[in-house]
CSV table of C-alpha atoms (C1' of nucleotides) in Angstrom, one decimal:
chain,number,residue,atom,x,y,z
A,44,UNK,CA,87.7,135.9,95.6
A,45,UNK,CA,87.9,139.3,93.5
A,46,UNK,CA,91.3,140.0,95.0
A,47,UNK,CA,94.3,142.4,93.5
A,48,UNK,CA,93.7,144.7,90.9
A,49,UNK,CA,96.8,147.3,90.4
A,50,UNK,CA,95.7,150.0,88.2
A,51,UNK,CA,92.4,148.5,87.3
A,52,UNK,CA,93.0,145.5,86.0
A,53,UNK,CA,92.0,142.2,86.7
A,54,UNK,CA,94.5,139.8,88.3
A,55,UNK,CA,92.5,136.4,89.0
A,56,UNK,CA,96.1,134.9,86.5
A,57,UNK,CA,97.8,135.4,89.7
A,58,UNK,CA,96.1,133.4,92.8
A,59,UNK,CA,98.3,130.7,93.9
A,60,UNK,CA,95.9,128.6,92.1
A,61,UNK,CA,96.3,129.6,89.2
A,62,UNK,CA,100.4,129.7,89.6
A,63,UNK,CA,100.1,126.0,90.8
A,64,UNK,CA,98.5,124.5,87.8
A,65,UNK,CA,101.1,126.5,85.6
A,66,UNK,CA,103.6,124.8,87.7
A,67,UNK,CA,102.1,121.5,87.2
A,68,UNK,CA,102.0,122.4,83.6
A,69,UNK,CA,105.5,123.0,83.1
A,70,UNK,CA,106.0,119.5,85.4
A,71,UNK,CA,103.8,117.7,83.1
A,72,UNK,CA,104.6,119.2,80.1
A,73,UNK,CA,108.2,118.9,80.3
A,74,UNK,CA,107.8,115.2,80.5
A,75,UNK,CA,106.3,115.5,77.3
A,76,UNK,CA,109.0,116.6,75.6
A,77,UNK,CA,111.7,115.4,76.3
A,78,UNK,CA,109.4,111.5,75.6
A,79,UNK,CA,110.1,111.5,72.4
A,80,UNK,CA,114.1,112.0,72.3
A,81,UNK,CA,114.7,109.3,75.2
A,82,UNK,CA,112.7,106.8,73.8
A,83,UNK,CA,115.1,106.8,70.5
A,84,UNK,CA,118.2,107.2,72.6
A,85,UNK,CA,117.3,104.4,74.5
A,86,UNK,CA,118.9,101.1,73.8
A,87,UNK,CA,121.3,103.6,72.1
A,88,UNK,CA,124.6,103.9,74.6
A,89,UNK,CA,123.3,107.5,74.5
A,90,UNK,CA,120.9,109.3,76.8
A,91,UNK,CA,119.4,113.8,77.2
A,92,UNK,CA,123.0,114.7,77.9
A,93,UNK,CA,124.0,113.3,75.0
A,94,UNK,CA,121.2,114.6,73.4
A,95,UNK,CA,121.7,118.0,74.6
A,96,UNK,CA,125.4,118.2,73.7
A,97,UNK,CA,123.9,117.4,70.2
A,98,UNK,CA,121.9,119.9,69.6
A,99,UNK,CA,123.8,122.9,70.8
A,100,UNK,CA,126.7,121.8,68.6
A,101,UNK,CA,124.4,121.5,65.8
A,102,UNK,CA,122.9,124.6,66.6
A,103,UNK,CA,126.2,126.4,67.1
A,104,UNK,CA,129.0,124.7,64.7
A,105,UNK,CA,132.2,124.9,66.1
A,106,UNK,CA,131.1,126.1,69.4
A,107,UNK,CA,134.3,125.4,72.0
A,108,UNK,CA,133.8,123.4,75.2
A,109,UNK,CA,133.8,126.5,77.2
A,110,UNK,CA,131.2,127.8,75.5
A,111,UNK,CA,129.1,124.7,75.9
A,112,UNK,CA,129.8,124.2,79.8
A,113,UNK,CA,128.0,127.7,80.0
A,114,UNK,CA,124.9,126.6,77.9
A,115,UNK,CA,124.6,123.5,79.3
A,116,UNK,CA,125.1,124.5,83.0
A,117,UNK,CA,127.3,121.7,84.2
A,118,UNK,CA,131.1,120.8,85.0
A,119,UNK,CA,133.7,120.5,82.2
A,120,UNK,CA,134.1,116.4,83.9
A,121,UNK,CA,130.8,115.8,83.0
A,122,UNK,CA,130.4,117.2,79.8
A,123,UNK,CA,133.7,115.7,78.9
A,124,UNK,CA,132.6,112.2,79.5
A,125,UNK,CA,129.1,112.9,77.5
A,126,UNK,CA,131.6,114.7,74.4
A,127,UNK,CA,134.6,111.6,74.8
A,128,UNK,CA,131.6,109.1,74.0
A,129,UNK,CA,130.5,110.9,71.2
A,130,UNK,CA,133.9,112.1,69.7
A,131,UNK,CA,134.7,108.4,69.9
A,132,UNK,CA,132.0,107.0,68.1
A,133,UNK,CA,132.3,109.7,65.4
A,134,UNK,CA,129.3,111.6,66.1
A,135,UNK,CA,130.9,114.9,66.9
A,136,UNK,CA,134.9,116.1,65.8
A,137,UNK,CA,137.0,118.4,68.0
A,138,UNK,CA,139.5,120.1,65.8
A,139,UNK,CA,142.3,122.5,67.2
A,140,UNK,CA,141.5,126.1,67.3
A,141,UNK,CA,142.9,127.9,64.2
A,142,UNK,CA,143.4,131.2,66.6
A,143,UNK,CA,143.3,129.7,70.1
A,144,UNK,CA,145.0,126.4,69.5
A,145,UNK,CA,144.2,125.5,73.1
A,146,UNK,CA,140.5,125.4,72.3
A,147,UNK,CA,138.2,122.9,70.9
A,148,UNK,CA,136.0,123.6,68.1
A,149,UNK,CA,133.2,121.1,68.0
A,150,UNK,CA,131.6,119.7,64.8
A,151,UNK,CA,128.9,117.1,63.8
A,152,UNK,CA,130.2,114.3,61.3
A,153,UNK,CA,127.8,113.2,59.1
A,154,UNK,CA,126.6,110.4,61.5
A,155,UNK,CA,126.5,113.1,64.4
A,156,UNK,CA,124.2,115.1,61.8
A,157,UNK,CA,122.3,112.1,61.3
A,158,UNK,CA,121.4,111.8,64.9
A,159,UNK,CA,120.9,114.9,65.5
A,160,UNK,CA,118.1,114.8,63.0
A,161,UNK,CA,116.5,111.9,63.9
A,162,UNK,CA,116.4,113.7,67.1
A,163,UNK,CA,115.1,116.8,66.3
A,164,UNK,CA,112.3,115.6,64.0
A,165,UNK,CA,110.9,113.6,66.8
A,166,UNK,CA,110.5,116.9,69.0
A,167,UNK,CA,109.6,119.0,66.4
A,168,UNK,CA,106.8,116.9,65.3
A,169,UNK,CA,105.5,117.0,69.0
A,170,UNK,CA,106.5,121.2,69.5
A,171,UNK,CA,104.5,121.4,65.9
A,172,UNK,CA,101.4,119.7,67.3
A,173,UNK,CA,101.5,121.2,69.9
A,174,UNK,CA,101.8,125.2,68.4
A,175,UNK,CA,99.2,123.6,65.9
A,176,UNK,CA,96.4,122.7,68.3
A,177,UNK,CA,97.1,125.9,70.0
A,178,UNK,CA,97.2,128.4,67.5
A,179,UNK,CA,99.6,131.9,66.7
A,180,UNK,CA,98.2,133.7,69.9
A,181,UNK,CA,99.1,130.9,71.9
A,182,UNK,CA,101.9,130.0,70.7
A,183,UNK,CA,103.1,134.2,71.4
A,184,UNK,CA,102.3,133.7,75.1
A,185,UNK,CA,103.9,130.5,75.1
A,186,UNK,CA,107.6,131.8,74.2
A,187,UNK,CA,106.7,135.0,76.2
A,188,UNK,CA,106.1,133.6,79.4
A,189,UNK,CA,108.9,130.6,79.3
A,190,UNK,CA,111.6,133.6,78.7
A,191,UNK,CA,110.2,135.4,81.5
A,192,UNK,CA,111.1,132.7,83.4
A,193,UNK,CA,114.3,132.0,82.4
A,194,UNK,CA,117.6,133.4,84.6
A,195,UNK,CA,118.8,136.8,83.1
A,196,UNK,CA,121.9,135.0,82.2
A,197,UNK,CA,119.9,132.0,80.5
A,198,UNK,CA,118.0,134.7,78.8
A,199,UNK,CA,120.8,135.7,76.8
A,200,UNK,CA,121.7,132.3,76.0
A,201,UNK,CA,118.8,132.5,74.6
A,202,UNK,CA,118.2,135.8,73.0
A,203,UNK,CA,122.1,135.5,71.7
A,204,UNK,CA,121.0,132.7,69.1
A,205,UNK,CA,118.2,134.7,67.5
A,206,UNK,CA,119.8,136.4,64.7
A,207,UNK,CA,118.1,135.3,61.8
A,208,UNK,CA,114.4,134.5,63.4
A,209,UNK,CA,111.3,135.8,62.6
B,255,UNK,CA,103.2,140.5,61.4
B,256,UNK,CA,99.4,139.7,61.7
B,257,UNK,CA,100.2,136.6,61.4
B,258,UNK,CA,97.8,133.4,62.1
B,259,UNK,CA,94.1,132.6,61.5
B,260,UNK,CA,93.6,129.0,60.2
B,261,UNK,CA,92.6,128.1,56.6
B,262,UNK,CA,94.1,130.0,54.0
B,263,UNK,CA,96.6,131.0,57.0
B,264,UNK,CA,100.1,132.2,57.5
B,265,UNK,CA,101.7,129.3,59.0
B,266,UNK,CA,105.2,131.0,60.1
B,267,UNK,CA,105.0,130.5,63.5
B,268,UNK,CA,105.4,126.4,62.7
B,269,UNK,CA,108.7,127.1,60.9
B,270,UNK,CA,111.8,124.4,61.9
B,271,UNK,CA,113.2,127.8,63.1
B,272,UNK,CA,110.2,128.6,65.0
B,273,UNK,CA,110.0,125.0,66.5
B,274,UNK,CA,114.1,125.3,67.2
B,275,UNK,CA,113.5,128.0,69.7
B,276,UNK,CA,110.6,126.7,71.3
B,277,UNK,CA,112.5,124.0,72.4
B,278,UNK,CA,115.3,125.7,73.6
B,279,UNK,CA,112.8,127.9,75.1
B,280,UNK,CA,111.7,125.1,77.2
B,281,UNK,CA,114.9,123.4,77.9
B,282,UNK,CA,116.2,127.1,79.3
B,283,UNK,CA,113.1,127.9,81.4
B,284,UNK,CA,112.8,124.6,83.0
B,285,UNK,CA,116.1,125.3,84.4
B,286,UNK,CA,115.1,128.4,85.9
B,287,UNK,CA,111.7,126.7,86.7
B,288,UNK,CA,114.1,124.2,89.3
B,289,UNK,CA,116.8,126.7,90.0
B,290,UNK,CA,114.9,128.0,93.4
B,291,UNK,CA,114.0,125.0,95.0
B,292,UNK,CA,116.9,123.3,94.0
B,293,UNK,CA,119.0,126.3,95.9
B,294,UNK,CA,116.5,125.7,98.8
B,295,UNK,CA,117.3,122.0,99.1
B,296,UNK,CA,120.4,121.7,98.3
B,297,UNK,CA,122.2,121.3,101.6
B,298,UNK,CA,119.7,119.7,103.3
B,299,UNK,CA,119.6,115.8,102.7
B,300,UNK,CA,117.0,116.0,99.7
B,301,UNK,CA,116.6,116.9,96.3
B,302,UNK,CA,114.3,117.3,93.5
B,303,UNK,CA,112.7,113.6,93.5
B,304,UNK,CA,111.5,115.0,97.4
B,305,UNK,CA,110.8,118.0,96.3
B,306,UNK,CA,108.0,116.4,93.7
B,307,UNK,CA,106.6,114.3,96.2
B,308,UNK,CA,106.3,117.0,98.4
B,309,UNK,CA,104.2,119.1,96.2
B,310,UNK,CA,101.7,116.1,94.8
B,311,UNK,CA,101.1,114.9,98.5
B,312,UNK,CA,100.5,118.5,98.8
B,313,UNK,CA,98.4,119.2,96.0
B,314,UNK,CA,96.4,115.6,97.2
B,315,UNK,CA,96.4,114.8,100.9
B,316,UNK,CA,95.4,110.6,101.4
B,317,UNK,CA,96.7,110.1,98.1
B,318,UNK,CA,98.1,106.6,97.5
B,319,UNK,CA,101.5,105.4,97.2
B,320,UNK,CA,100.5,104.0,93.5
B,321,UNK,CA,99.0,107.1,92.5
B,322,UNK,CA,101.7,109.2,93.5
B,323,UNK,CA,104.0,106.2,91.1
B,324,UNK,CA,101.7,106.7,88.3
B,325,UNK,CA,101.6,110.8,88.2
B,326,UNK,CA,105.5,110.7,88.9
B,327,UNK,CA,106.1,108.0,86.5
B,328,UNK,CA,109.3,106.4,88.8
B,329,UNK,CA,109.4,102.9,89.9
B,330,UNK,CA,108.6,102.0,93.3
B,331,UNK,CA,111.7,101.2,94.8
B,332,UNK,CA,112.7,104.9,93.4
B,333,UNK,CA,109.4,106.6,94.7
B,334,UNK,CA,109.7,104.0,98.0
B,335,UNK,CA,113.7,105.5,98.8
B,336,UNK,CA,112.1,109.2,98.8
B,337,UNK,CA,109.3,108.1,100.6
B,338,UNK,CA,111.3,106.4,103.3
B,339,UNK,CA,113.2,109.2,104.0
B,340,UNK,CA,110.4,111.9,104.3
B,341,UNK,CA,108.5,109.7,106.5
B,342,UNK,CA,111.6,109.3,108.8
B,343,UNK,CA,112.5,112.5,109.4
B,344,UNK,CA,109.1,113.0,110.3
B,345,UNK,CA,107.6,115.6,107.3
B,346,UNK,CA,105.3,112.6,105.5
B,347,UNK,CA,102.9,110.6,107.3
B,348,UNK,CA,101.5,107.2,106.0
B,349,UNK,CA,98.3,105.7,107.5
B,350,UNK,CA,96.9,102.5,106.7
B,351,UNK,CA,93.9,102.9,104.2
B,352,UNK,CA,90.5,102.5,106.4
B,353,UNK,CA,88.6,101.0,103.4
B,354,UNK,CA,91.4,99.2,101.8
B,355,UNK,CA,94.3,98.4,104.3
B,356,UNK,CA,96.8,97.7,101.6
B,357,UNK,CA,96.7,100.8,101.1
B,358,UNK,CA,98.3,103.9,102.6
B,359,UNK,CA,97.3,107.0,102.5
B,360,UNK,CA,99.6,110.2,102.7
B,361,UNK,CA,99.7,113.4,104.2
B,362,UNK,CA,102.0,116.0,105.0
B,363,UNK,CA,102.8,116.3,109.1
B,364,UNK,CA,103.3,120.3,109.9
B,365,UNK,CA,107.1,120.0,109.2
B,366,UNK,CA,106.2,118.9,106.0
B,367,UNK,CA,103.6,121.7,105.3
B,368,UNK,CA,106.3,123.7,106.2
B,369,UNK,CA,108.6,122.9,103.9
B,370,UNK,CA,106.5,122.3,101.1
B,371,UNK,CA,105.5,126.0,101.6
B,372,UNK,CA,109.1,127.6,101.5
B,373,UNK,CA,109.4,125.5,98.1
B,374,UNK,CA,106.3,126.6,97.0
B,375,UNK,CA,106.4,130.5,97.8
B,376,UNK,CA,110.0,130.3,95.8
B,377,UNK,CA,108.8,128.7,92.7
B,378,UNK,CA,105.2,130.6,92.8
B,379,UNK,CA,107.2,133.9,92.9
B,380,UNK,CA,109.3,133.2,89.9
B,381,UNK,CA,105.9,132.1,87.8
B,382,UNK,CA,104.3,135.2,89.5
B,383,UNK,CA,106.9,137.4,88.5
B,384,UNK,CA,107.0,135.6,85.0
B,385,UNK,CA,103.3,136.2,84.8
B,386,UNK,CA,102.7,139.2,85.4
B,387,UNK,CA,105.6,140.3,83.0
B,388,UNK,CA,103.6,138.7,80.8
B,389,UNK,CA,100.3,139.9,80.7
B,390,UNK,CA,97.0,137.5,81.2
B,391,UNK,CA,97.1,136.7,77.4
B,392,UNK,CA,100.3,135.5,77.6
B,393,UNK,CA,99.3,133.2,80.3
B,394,UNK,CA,96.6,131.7,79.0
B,395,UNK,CA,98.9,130.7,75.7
B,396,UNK,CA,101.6,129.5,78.0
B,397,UNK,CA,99.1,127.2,79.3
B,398,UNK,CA,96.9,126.2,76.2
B,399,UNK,CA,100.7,125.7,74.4
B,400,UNK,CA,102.0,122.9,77.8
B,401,UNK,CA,98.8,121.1,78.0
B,402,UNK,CA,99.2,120.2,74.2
B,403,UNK,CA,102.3,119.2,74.3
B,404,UNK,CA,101.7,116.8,77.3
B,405,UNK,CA,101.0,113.0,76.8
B,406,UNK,CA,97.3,112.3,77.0
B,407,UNK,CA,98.0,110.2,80.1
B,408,UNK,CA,99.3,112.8,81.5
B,409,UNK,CA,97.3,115.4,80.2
B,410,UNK,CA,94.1,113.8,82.2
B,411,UNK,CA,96.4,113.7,85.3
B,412,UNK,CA,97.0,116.7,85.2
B,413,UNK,CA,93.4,118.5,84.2
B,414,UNK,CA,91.8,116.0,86.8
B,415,UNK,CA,92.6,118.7,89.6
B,416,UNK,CA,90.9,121.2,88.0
B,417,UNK,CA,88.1,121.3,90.1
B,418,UNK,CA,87.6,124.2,91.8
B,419,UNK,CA,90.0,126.4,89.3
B,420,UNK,CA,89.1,129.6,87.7
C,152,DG,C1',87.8,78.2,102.1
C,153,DA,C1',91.6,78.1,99.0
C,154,DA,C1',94.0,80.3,95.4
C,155,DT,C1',95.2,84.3,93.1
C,156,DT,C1',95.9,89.1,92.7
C,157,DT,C1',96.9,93.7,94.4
C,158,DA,C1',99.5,97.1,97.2
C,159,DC,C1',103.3,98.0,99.4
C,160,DG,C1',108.0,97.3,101.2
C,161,DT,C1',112.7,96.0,100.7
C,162,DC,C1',117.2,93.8,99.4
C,163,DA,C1',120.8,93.8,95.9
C,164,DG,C1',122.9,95.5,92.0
C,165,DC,C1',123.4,98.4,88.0
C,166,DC,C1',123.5,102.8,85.0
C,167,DT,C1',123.5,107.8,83.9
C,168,DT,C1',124.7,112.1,85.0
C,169,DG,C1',125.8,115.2,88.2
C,170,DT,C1',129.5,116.7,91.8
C,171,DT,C1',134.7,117.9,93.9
C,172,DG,C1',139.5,117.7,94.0
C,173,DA,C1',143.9,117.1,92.1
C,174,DC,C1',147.0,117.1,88.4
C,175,DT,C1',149.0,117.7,83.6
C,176,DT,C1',149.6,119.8,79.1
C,177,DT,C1',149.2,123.4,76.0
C,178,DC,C1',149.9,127.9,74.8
C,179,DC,C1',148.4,133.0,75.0
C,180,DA,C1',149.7,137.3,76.8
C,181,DA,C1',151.8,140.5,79.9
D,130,DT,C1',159.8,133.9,80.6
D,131,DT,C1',156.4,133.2,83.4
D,132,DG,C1',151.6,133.4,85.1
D,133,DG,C1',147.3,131.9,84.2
D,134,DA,C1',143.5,130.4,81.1
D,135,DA,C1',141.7,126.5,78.4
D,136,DA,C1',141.3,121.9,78.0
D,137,DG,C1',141.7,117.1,79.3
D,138,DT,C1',142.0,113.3,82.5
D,139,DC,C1',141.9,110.4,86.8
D,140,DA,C1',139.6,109.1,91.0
D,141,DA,C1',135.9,109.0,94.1
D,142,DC,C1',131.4,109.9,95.3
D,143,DA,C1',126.1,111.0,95.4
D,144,DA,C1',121.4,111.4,93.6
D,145,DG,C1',118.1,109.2,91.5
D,146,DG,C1',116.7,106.5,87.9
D,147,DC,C1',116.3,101.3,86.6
D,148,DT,C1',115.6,95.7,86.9
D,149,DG,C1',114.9,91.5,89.3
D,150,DA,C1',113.6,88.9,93.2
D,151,DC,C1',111.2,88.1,97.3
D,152,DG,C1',108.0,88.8,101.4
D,153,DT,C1',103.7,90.1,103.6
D,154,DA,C1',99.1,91.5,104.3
D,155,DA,C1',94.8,92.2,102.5
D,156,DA,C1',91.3,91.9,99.0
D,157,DT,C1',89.2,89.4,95.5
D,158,DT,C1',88.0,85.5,92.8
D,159,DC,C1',87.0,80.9,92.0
DNA sequence: GAATTTACGTCAGCCTTGTTGACTTTCCAA
DNA sequence: TTGGAAAGTCAACAAGGCTGACGTAAATTC
């Protein structure tokens, strides 16, 4: 069972084993958080694209569509029917570029804010459990390991959003 | 920096700021967490609902159709339309239970294996890679991090295949 | 031994969220 | 002024969730 060492070290981390239960982890885990979210938007006419639409325009105020197809990964008819929904329930407002007038920038009204927060507590409160029961150190590996996972593109998604951190 | 002991403690790392990214930390890896096996089955006739079952009738050969419903947390008649067609085309098997002959018990045929192990080695090599990027440390918060974060149901799922780790 | 419960399968229908393809409108830039 | 990018929309479809209803066989309980 003492297999692979490269340059000494010890590499038990990396038996299939070992990679299976962190696949099960992030199987499990994942579950676990988005719980919390779908349980409020359900019964809502909302559900995690919605939520997800939320979030990054929260996160990024006036953000275009464009911009958000790329984050989000899918097609401009799918997001469109997610943003229609929530444009005309006046949760989120497109307003005309000022530069590019062919371009959407997309804000949260005050009841788009309100959701959003109601949202985002929920998953906090679990993510802050969570980093609670598990400590700084943890919580390092955590972050390092999910971005070493992530597509080089998705990474900079990522990375691109973290002025201001830390 | 040194952040992190607990009592009397620098709590940054549970900053709204902090939590923000983990989150999007998760919701960006988990794409690239799918990405592989997703590229693997897309073309053929299944997708990620077989690729799940795959892997837990894997993981637990002569497993039970309601235990694989309770550790994927679908209904029936979802789990059943997966099932159906992974037993048709000849990669699932389902025997009658010898002690209890409601039951049936599942296993992978060697078409199945086979499959399940072209998922597998493409999702094990992006955790490997993502690993050993890493470092062992890292690992072991990635893991500690997940496992809080899961529902207790789920957490007991998922540590009751332990045996025989590490 | 009869009644009830459990495990599984299946039919029918619905919803969300993803997809392609085709087309229009707006408007920037060469 | 014209080509092409950005955005929006319509239509059709698929995967994979869901509920409800019903059937059958086997186990369990009364």
């Amino acid at each position: 069972m003492a297999e692979g060492n490269t340059g000494g070290e010890n590499l038990l981390f990396l038996t299939d084993e070992q990679l299976r239960k962190g696949i099960e982890a992030m199987f499990f885990a994942y579950r676990g958080f988005t719980a919390d979210p779908d349980r409020i938007l359900e019964g809502m006419d909302y559900g995690r694209a919605h939520h997800r639409a939320i979030h990054f325009i929260h996160r990024s105020p006036a953000t275009t569509v464009s911009n958000l197809l790329t984050i989000l990964g899918v097609t401009k008819q799918s997001l469109n029917r997610v943003l229609r929904t929530l444009i005309d329930d006046g949760l989120v407002e497109a307003r005309v570029g000022r530069e590019d007038k062919r371009e959407r920038n997309l804000y949260l009204t005050a009841k788009g804010q309100e959701l959003e927060r109601q949202l985002s507590d929920a998953q906090r409160a679990r993510m802050r459990a969570a980093y609670r029961a598990a400590g700084p150190v943890a919580v390092q590996g955590f972050r390092t390991v999910l971005e070493a996972m992530m597509d080089p593109e998705m990474r900079r998604q990522y990375q691109s959003l973290r002025e201001g951190e830390r």
